[in-house]
mmCIF file of C-alpha atoms and ligand atoms in Angstrom:
data_model
loop_
_atom_site.group_PDB
_atom_site.id
_atom_site.type_symbol
_atom_site.label_atom_id
_atom_site.label_comp_id
_atom_site.label_asym_id
_atom_site.label_seq_id
_atom_site.Cartn_x
_atom_site.Cartn_y
_atom_site.Cartn_z
ATOM 1 C CA UNK A 1 0.000 0.005 0.032
ATOM 2 C CA UNK A 2 1.283 3.474 -0.912
ATOM 3 C CA UNK A 3 1.859 5.846 1.977
ATOM 4 C CA UNK A 4 -0.872 8.257 0.788
ATOM 5 C CA UNK A 5 -3.362 5.344 0.578
ATOM 6 C CA UNK A 6 -3.768 5.162 4.331
ATOM 7 C CA UNK A 7 -5.598 8.565 4.519
ATOM 8 C CA UNK A 8 -8.034 7.751 1.707
ATOM 9 C CA UNK A 9 -11.660 7.163 2.670
ATOM 10 C CA UNK A 10 -12.402 3.549 1.659
ATOM 11 C CA UNK A 11 -15.869 2.267 1.429
ATOM 12 C CA UNK A 12 -17.665 -0.677 0.150
ATOM 13 C CA UNK A 13 -20.110 0.821 -2.300
ATOM 14 C CA UNK A 14 -23.869 0.101 -2.794
ATOM 15 C CA UNK A 15 -24.276 -1.798 -6.106
ATOM 16 C CA UNK A 16 -27.178 -0.351 -8.016
ATOM 17 C CA UNK A 17 -29.636 -2.582 -9.829
ATOM 18 C CA UNK A 18 -28.500 -3.509 -13.408
ATOM 19 C CA UNK A 19 -29.920 -1.349 -16.234
ATOM 20 C CA UNK A 20 -29.693 -3.841 -19.117
ATOM 21 C CA UNK A 21 -29.582 -2.420 -22.574
ATOM 22 C CA UNK A 22 -31.307 -5.449 -24.145
ATOM 23 C CA UNK A 23 -34.997 -5.802 -24.373
ATOM 24 C CA UNK A 24 -36.272 -7.582 -21.326
ATOM 25 C CA UNK A 25 -39.219 -7.257 -18.951
ATOM 26 C CA UNK A 26 -37.350 -5.387 -16.361
ATOM 27 C CA UNK A 27 -38.445 -5.993 -12.696
ATOM 28 C CA UNK A 28 -35.215 -5.512 -10.748
ATOM 29 C CA UNK A 29 -35.230 -1.859 -9.567
ATOM 30 C CA UNK A 30 -38.994 -1.525 -8.949
ATOM 31 C CA UNK A 31 -39.524 1.194 -11.582
ATOM 32 C CA UNK A 32 -42.976 2.116 -12.796
ATOM 33 C CA UNK A 33 -44.146 0.557 -16.163
ATOM 34 C CA UNK A 34 -46.325 3.587 -16.935
ATOM 35 C CA UNK A 35 -45.090 6.882 -18.441
ATOM 36 C CA UNK A 36 -44.731 9.980 -16.351
ATOM 37 C CA UNK A 37 -47.753 12.257 -16.200
ATOM 38 C CA UNK A 38 -48.592 13.910 -19.622
ATOM 39 C CA UNK A 39 -47.725 17.454 -18.243
ATOM 40 C CA UNK A 40 -44.122 16.244 -17.851
ATOM 41 C CA UNK A 41 -43.797 15.432 -21.539
ATOM 42 C CA UNK A 42 -45.388 18.719 -22.431
ATOM 43 C CA UNK A 43 -42.984 20.604 -20.121
ATOM 44 C CA UNK A 44 -39.959 18.902 -21.697
ATOM 45 C CA UNK A 45 -41.178 19.652 -25.248
ATOM 46 C CA UNK A 46 -41.731 23.329 -24.381
ATOM 47 C CA UNK A 47 -38.652 23.761 -22.313
ATOM 48 C CA UNK A 48 -36.706 26.911 -23.057
ATOM 49 C CA UNK A 49 -33.148 25.660 -23.286
ATOM 50 C CA UNK A 50 -31.786 29.303 -22.925
ATOM 51 C CA UNK A 51 -32.722 29.046 -19.320
ATOM 52 C CA UNK A 52 -30.139 26.482 -18.782
ATOM 53 C CA UNK A 53 -27.456 29.153 -18.976
ATOM 54 C CA UNK A 54 -28.548 30.139 -15.470
ATOM 55 C CA UNK A 55 -28.163 28.374 -12.254
ATOM 56 C CA UNK A 56 -31.521 26.891 -10.922
ATOM 57 C CA UNK A 57 -33.304 28.154 -7.895
ATOM 58 C CA UNK A 58 -31.150 26.904 -5.039
ATOM 59 C CA UNK A 59 -34.243 26.698 -2.790
ATOM 60 C CA UNK A 60 -36.095 24.654 -5.417
ATOM 61 C CA UNK A 61 -39.099 26.760 -4.441
ATOM 62 C CA UNK A 62 -41.527 25.816 -7.195
ATOM 63 C CA UNK A 63 -41.150 22.130 -6.386
ATOM 64 C CA UNK A 64 -41.183 22.633 -2.639
ATOM 65 C CA UNK A 65 -44.414 24.750 -2.918
ATOM 66 C CA UNK A 66 -46.049 22.133 -5.200
ATOM 67 C CA UNK A 67 -45.293 19.389 -2.605
ATOM 68 C CA UNK A 68 -46.356 21.501 0.310
ATOM 69 C CA UNK A 69 -49.741 22.149 -1.431
ATOM 70 C CA UNK A 70 -50.085 18.442 -2.160
ATOM 71 C CA UNK A 71 -49.424 17.257 1.369
ATOM 72 C CA UNK A 72 -51.131 20.261 3.019
ATOM 73 C CA UNK A 73 -47.956 21.338 4.930
ATOM 74 C CA UNK A 74 -45.989 24.544 4.878
ATOM 75 C CA UNK A 75 -43.087 25.056 2.457
ATOM 76 C CA UNK A 76 -40.568 25.109 5.387
ATOM 77 C CA UNK A 77 -41.567 21.598 6.097
ATOM 78 C CA UNK A 78 -40.306 20.237 2.779
ATOM 79 C CA UNK A 79 -36.813 19.386 1.637
ATOM 80 C CA UNK A 80 -35.997 18.196 -1.793
ATOM 81 C CA UNK A 81 -33.010 16.219 -3.262
ATOM 82 C CA UNK A 82 -31.741 14.276 -6.144
ATOM 83 C CA UNK A 83 -33.739 11.154 -5.516
ATOM 84 C CA UNK A 84 -34.626 9.872 -2.105
ATOM 85 C CA UNK A 85 -31.045 8.310 -1.974
ATOM 86 C CA UNK A 86 -29.698 11.803 -1.894
ATOM 87 C CA UNK A 87 -32.286 12.881 0.778
ATOM 88 C CA UNK A 88 -31.574 9.842 2.853
ATOM 89 C CA UNK A 89 -27.860 10.340 2.633
ATOM 90 C CA UNK A 90 -28.307 13.947 3.887
ATOM 91 C CA UNK A 91 -30.405 12.652 6.697
ATOM 92 C CA UNK A 92 -27.729 10.189 7.783
ATOM 93 C CA UNK A 93 -25.073 13.004 7.601
ATOM 94 C CA UNK A 94 -27.248 15.458 9.445
ATOM 95 C CA UNK A 95 -29.018 13.507 12.110
ATOM 96 C CA UNK A 96 -26.834 10.546 12.901
ATOM 97 C CA UNK A 97 -23.982 12.538 14.402
ATOM 98 C CA UNK A 98 -23.215 10.421 17.370
ATOM 99 C CA UNK A 99 -20.917 7.636 18.789
ATOM 100 C CA UNK A 100 -24.014 5.636 19.698
ATOM 101 C CA UNK A 101 -25.322 3.161 17.107
ATOM 102 C CA UNK A 102 -28.373 3.715 14.907
ATOM 103 C CA UNK A 103 -30.816 0.892 14.420
ATOM 104 C CA UNK A 104 -32.307 -0.565 11.313
ATOM 105 C CA UNK A 105 -33.921 -3.873 10.504
ATOM 106 C CA UNK A 106 -31.411 -6.633 9.277
ATOM 107 C CA UNK A 107 -33.417 -7.359 6.245
ATOM 108 C CA UNK A 108 -33.898 -3.887 4.668
ATOM 109 C CA UNK A 109 -32.694 -1.452 2.065
ATOM 110 C CA UNK A 110 -28.974 -2.362 1.695
ATOM 111 C CA UNK A 111 -27.967 1.330 1.144
ATOM 112 C CA UNK A 112 -28.410 2.098 4.892
ATOM 113 C CA UNK A 113 -25.402 0.072 5.807
ATOM 114 C CA UNK A 114 -23.311 1.809 3.053
ATOM 115 C CA UNK A 115 -24.176 5.311 4.332
ATOM 116 C CA UNK A 116 -23.447 4.313 7.945
ATOM 117 C CA UNK A 117 -20.034 3.015 6.799
ATOM 118 C CA UNK A 118 -19.393 6.116 4.611
ATOM 119 C CA UNK A 119 -20.142 8.573 7.389
ATOM 120 C CA UNK A 120 -18.553 6.428 10.176
ATOM 121 C CA UNK A 121 -21.801 5.988 11.843
ATOM 122 C CA UNK A 122 -22.012 2.821 14.085
ATOM 123 C CA UNK A 123 -25.085 0.728 13.595
ATOM 124 C CA UNK A 124 -26.974 -2.370 14.857
ATOM 125 C CA UNK A 125 -29.280 -4.365 12.639
ATOM 126 C CA UNK A 126 -32.325 -5.618 14.291
ATOM 127 C CA UNK A 127 -33.700 -9.025 13.469
ATOM 128 C CA UNK A 128 -37.070 -9.200 11.794
ATOM 129 C CA UNK A 129 -39.480 -11.699 13.301
ATOM 130 C CA UNK A 130 -40.341 -15.008 11.590
ATOM 131 C CA UNK A 131 -42.764 -13.355 9.266
ATOM 132 C CA UNK A 132 -40.083 -10.722 8.160
ATOM 133 C CA UNK A 133 -41.730 -8.025 10.185
ATOM 134 C CA UNK A 134 -39.862 -5.465 12.192
ATOM 135 C CA UNK A 135 -40.332 -6.427 15.877
ATOM 136 C CA UNK A 136 -42.026 -3.415 17.264
ATOM 137 C CA UNK A 137 -40.197 -2.958 20.670
ATOM 138 C CA UNK A 138 -36.775 -3.605 18.972
ATOM 139 C CA UNK A 139 -37.059 -1.202 16.273
ATOM 140 C CA UNK A 140 -34.499 1.377 15.549
ATOM 141 C CA UNK A 141 -34.536 4.697 13.882
ATOM 142 C CA UNK A 142 -34.610 4.231 10.123
ATOM 143 C CA UNK A 143 -36.839 1.675 8.366
ATOM 144 C CA UNK A 144 -38.600 1.595 5.120
ATOM 145 C CA UNK A 145 -42.429 1.203 5.106
ATOM 146 C CA UNK A 146 -43.251 -0.841 3.118
ATOM 147 C CA UNK A 147 -40.001 -2.551 3.782
ATOM 148 C CA UNK A 148 -37.712 -3.573 0.871
ATOM 149 C CA UNK A 149 -37.178 -6.262 -0.289
ATOM 150 C CA UNK A 150 -40.055 -7.915 1.644
ATOM 151 C CA UNK A 151 -42.765 -5.429 0.444
ATOM 152 C CA UNK A 152 -44.409 -5.791 3.911
ATOM 153 C CA UNK A 153 -46.259 -2.764 5.315
ATOM 154 C CA UNK A 154 -46.541 -1.927 8.899
ATOM 155 C CA UNK A 155 -49.880 -0.393 9.895
ATOM 156 C CA UNK A 156 -49.704 3.278 11.026
ATOM 157 C CA UNK A 157 -50.470 2.447 14.658
ATOM 158 C CA UNK A 158 -47.396 0.204 14.746
ATOM 159 C CA UNK A 159 -45.320 2.903 12.996
ATOM 160 C CA UNK A 160 -46.460 5.322 15.583
ATOM 161 C CA UNK A 161 -45.457 2.901 18.409
ATOM 162 C CA UNK A 162 -41.961 2.907 16.942
ATOM 163 C CA UNK A 163 -41.842 6.699 16.894
ATOM 164 C CA UNK A 164 -43.387 7.086 20.265
ATOM 165 C CA UNK A 165 -40.846 4.613 21.820
ATOM 166 C CA UNK A 166 -37.898 6.505 20.370
ATOM 167 C CA UNK A 167 -38.564 10.084 21.062
ATOM 168 C CA UNK A 168 -35.045 10.877 22.216
ATOM 169 C CA UNK A 169 -33.633 10.132 18.708
ATOM 170 C CA UNK A 170 -34.545 10.942 15.172
ATOM 171 C CA UNK A 171 -36.926 8.494 13.516
ATOM 172 C CA UNK A 172 -36.780 8.260 9.701
ATOM 173 C CA UNK A 173 -39.489 6.506 7.832
ATOM 174 C CA UNK A 174 -38.378 5.674 4.261
ATOM 175 C CA UNK A 175 -41.745 5.641 2.371
ATOM 176 C CA UNK A 176 -40.358 5.025 -1.160
ATOM 177 C CA UNK A 177 -43.316 2.588 -1.671
ATOM 178 C CA UNK A 178 -46.061 3.939 0.549
ATOM 179 C CA UNK A 179 -48.315 5.174 -2.313
ATOM 180 C CA UNK A 180 -48.956 1.447 -3.158
ATOM 181 C CA UNK A 181 -49.683 0.625 0.539
ATOM 182 C CA UNK A 182 -52.024 2.817 2.434
ATOM 183 C CA UNK A 183 -51.530 5.502 4.974
ATOM 184 C CA UNK A 184 -48.394 7.583 5.190
ATOM 185 C CA UNK A 185 -46.855 8.663 8.555
ATOM 186 C CA UNK A 186 -46.911 12.287 7.207
ATOM 187 C CA UNK A 187 -50.070 12.712 9.204
ATOM 188 C CA UNK A 188 -47.944 12.249 12.411
ATOM 189 C CA UNK A 189 -45.294 14.982 11.789
ATOM 190 C CA UNK A 190 -47.189 17.557 13.881
ATOM 191 C CA UNK A 191 -47.446 15.031 16.724
ATOM 192 C CA UNK A 192 -43.807 13.924 16.948
ATOM 193 C CA UNK A 193 -40.831 16.414 16.789
ATOM 194 C CA UNK A 194 -38.347 13.687 16.131
ATOM 195 C CA UNK A 195 -40.042 12.351 12.885
ATOM 196 C CA UNK A 196 -38.978 12.627 9.289
ATOM 197 C CA UNK A 197 -40.714 11.066 6.313
ATOM 198 C CA UNK A 198 -38.796 10.450 3.081
ATOM 199 C CA UNK A 199 -40.527 9.737 -0.259
ATOM 200 C CA UNK A 200 -39.582 9.638 -3.933
ATOM 201 C CA UNK A 201 -40.818 10.347 -7.432
ATOM 202 C CA UNK A 202 -38.972 7.180 -8.686
ATOM 203 C CA UNK A 203 -41.786 4.694 -8.027
ATOM 204 C CA UNK A 204 -45.456 5.911 -7.950
ATOM 205 C CA UNK A 205 -44.628 9.072 -10.029
ATOM 206 C CA UNK A 206 -42.745 7.052 -12.852
ATOM 207 C CA UNK A 207 -39.774 9.432 -12.693
ATOM 208 C CA UNK A 208 -36.809 7.290 -11.526
ATOM 209 C CA UNK A 209 -34.732 8.802 -14.399
ATOM 210 C CA UNK A 210 -35.374 12.390 -13.307
ATOM 211 C CA UNK A 211 -33.975 11.832 -9.816
ATOM 212 C CA UNK A 212 -36.351 13.567 -7.346
ATOM 213 C CA UNK A 213 -36.864 12.765 -3.612
ATOM 214 C CA UNK A 214 -38.106 14.684 -0.645
ATOM 215 C CA UNK A 215 -38.402 14.776 3.038
ATOM 216 C CA UNK A 216 -41.347 16.011 5.087
ATOM 217 C CA UNK A 217 -40.956 17.023 8.711
ATOM 218 C CA UNK A 218 -41.145 20.122 11.055
ATOM 219 C CA UNK A 219 -39.338 23.354 10.120
ATOM 220 C CA UNK A 220 -36.603 22.847 12.623
ATOM 221 C CA UNK A 221 -35.438 19.517 11.266
ATOM 222 C CA UNK A 222 -35.870 20.747 7.727
ATOM 223 C CA UNK A 223 -33.581 23.673 8.520
ATOM 224 C CA UNK A 224 -30.895 21.395 9.859
ATOM 225 C CA UNK A 225 -31.176 19.387 6.546
ATOM 226 C CA UNK A 226 -30.866 22.464 4.457
ATOM 227 C CA UNK A 227 -27.922 23.686 6.434
ATOM 228 C CA UNK A 228 -26.217 20.402 5.640
ATOM 229 C CA UNK A 229 -27.220 20.488 2.036
ATOM 230 C CA UNK A 230 -25.932 24.204 1.569
ATOM 231 C CA UNK A 231 -22.576 23.006 3.129
ATOM 232 C CA UNK A 232 -22.367 20.301 0.480
ATOM 233 C CA UNK A 233 -23.858 21.580 -2.786
ATOM 234 C CA UNK A 234 -26.317 24.469 -3.106
ATOM 235 C CA UNK A 235 -27.782 23.479 -6.605
ATOM 236 C CA UNK A 236 -28.742 19.890 -6.039
ATOM 237 C CA UNK A 237 -31.979 20.228 -8.019
ATOM 238 C CA UNK A 238 -31.474 20.997 -11.772
ATOM 239 C CA UNK A 239 -33.813 23.278 -13.653
ATOM 240 C CA UNK A 240 -35.361 20.397 -15.725
ATOM 241 C CA UNK A 241 -36.221 18.369 -12.514
ATOM 242 C CA UNK A 242 -37.757 21.489 -11.015
ATOM 243 C CA UNK A 243 -40.099 22.034 -13.905
ATOM 244 C CA UNK A 244 -41.035 18.381 -14.444
ATOM 245 C CA UNK A 245 -41.418 17.604 -10.853
ATOM 246 C CA UNK A 246 -44.014 20.349 -10.535
ATOM 247 C CA UNK A 247 -46.023 18.965 -13.431
ATOM 248 C CA UNK A 248 -45.939 15.372 -11.954
ATOM 249 C CA UNK A 249 -47.208 16.590 -8.511
ATOM 250 C CA UNK A 250 -50.042 18.698 -10.154
ATOM 251 C CA UNK A 251 -51.700 15.628 -11.840
ATOM 252 C CA UNK A 252 -53.263 13.908 -9.042
ATOM 253 C CA UNK A 253 -55.762 11.945 -11.092
ATOM 254 C CA UNK A 254 -53.078 10.411 -13.416
ATOM 255 C CA UNK A 255 -50.994 9.577 -10.331
ATOM 256 C CA UNK A 256 -53.871 7.740 -8.658
ATOM 257 C CA UNK A 257 -54.796 5.949 -11.853
ATOM 258 C CA UNK A 258 -51.306 4.459 -12.304
ATOM 259 C CA UNK A 259 -51.051 3.491 -8.671
ATOM 260 C CA UNK A 260 -54.354 1.662 -8.797
ATOM 261 C CA UNK A 261 -53.468 -0.233 -11.925
ATOM 262 C CA UNK A 262 -50.158 -1.350 -10.334
ATOM 263 C CA UNK A 263 -52.005 -2.417 -7.067
ATOM 264 C CA UNK A 264 -54.481 -4.459 -9.264
ATOM 265 C CA UNK A 265 -51.587 -6.088 -11.203
ATOM 266 C CA UNK A 266 -49.728 -6.860 -8.022
ATOM 267 C CA UNK A 267 -52.770 -8.624 -6.420
ATOM 268 C CA UNK A 268 -53.357 -10.604 -9.687
ATOM 269 C CA UNK A 269 -49.570 -11.473 -9.916
ATOM 270 C CA UNK A 270 -49.622 -12.766 -6.332
ATOM 271 C CA UNK A 271 -52.518 -15.127 -7.058
ATOM 272 C CA UNK A 272 -50.812 -16.354 -10.346
ATOM 273 C CA UNK A 273 -47.474 -16.889 -8.497
ATOM 274 C CA UNK A 274 -49.381 -18.868 -5.825
ATOM 275 C CA UNK A 275 -50.962 -21.010 -8.431
ATOM 276 C CA UNK A 276 -47.428 -21.808 -9.725
ATOM 277 C CA UNK A 277 -46.430 -23.072 -6.201
ATOM 278 C CA UNK A 278 -44.669 -19.910 -5.033
ATOM 279 C CA UNK A 279 -44.960 -18.714 -1.540
ATOM 280 C CA UNK A 280 -45.379 -14.911 -1.647
ATOM 281 C CA UNK A 281 -45.094 -12.393 1.192
ATOM 282 C CA UNK A 282 -48.162 -10.118 1.298
ATOM 283 C CA UNK A 283 -46.462 -7.247 -0.621
ATOM 284 C CA UNK A 284 -47.999 -3.869 -0.290
ATOM 285 C CA UNK A 285 -45.420 -2.270 -2.688
ATOM 286 C CA UNK A 286 -44.879 -2.433 -6.437
ATOM 287 C CA UNK A 287 -42.744 -5.594 -6.146
ATOM 288 C CA UNK A 288 -43.247 -9.095 -4.758
ATOM 289 C CA UNK A 289 -40.910 -11.212 -2.669
ATOM 290 C CA UNK A 290 -41.496 -14.736 -3.792
ATOM 291 C CA UNK A 291 -40.041 -18.126 -2.779
ATOM 292 C CA UNK A 292 -40.452 -21.597 -4.284
ATOM 293 C CA UNK A 293 -40.113 -24.669 -2.165
ATOM 294 C CA UNK A 294 -38.515 -26.677 -5.016
ATOM 295 C CA UNK A 295 -36.190 -24.084 -6.647
ATOM 296 C CA UNK A 296 -33.712 -21.674 -5.243
ATOM 297 C CA UNK A 297 -33.656 -18.060 -6.331
ATOM 298 C CA UNK A 298 -30.571 -18.280 -8.365
ATOM 299 C CA UNK A 299 -31.925 -21.141 -10.403
HETATM 300 N N1 LIG B 1 -35.626 3.584 -0.344
HETATM 301 C C1 LIG B 1 -35.881 2.354 -0.707
HETATM 302 C C2 LIG B 1 -36.440 1.549 0.346
HETATM 303 C C3 LIG B 1 -35.684 2.042 -1.962
HETATM 304 O O1 LIG B 1 -35.898 0.727 -2.383
HETATM 305 C C4 LIG B 1 -35.105 2.919 -2.981
HETATM 306 C C5 LIG B 1 -34.907 2.395 -4.417
HETATM 307 N N2 LIG B 1 -33.873 1.727 -4.551
HETATM 308 C C6 LIG B 1 -34.827 4.181 -2.446
HETATM 309 C C7 LIG B 1 -35.106 4.525 -1.269
HETATM 310 C C8 LIG B 1 -34.131 5.163 -3.348
HETATM 311 O O2 LIG B 1 -34.869 5.583 -4.551
HETATM 312 P P1 LIG B 1 -34.543 6.877 -5.291
HETATM 313 O O3 LIG B 1 -33.232 7.373 -4.952
HETATM 314 O O4 LIG B 1 -34.730 6.573 -6.666
HETATM 315 O O5 LIG B 1 -35.600 7.938 -4.755
#
């Protein structure tokens, strides 16, 4: 090893899902099979490229305001980033600044461990119970709901239990897939000062390629997040994302129509997989965790 190498930050990176160039029915990264809202296409067609000479609005105000309207919160309760991976990474950097370990389930989104390692945050993984559920009393401070890759959804009363039992620490609920599931914990943000909800445009809004994610919380925690962001990169949201993001949020009818179609297909697919002898977890997301007694996954 060269002398200078000992001071280099070394991490074992997250491996993103493959994006194959050949034509396949692609299921691996839980994208949406439907097109983004028609307003997004129109906005791109009408885009004034001269605007690209200028830096985008560093506060991302149009998009923040559109999300605040949609969720009936104030704009100072919304933080946006380059996909929810960016938002979650900023949350790890901002809120997990302690020698004490953070907690997350042992079967969960594999990026949590990578951010913890990157930012030198100690962590403990909690075992899920025999049904792959987060054991209520043991739960830590970041978990996806629905969980990935199980697809299982915790009812809001159980999520509230976790938040209520961990009020001395920040609790982040990663709701990347919640639109396919049921109730979001956003309705609890006024009740718990330690709660942050993170969501994305990549799944239910068909815009994984645009890279937009957001956090909803109280103004105090959102300010801490923005302080970290402005210490890192002021212009995270590009002009195109701002314009297209607003169009996607505005079209509630199209959003609901696509979500309902996906839920219908999911329930149908679960039945069909069962008929083929698969055991499926009761997914409430846009993907299904399936096992077969006679074949292993690789095969
Ligand atoms: N959270 C979970 C649980 C996910 O599965 C994903 C998608 N891989 C993300 C967050 C990040 O999605 P994005 O960065 O596209 O918003």
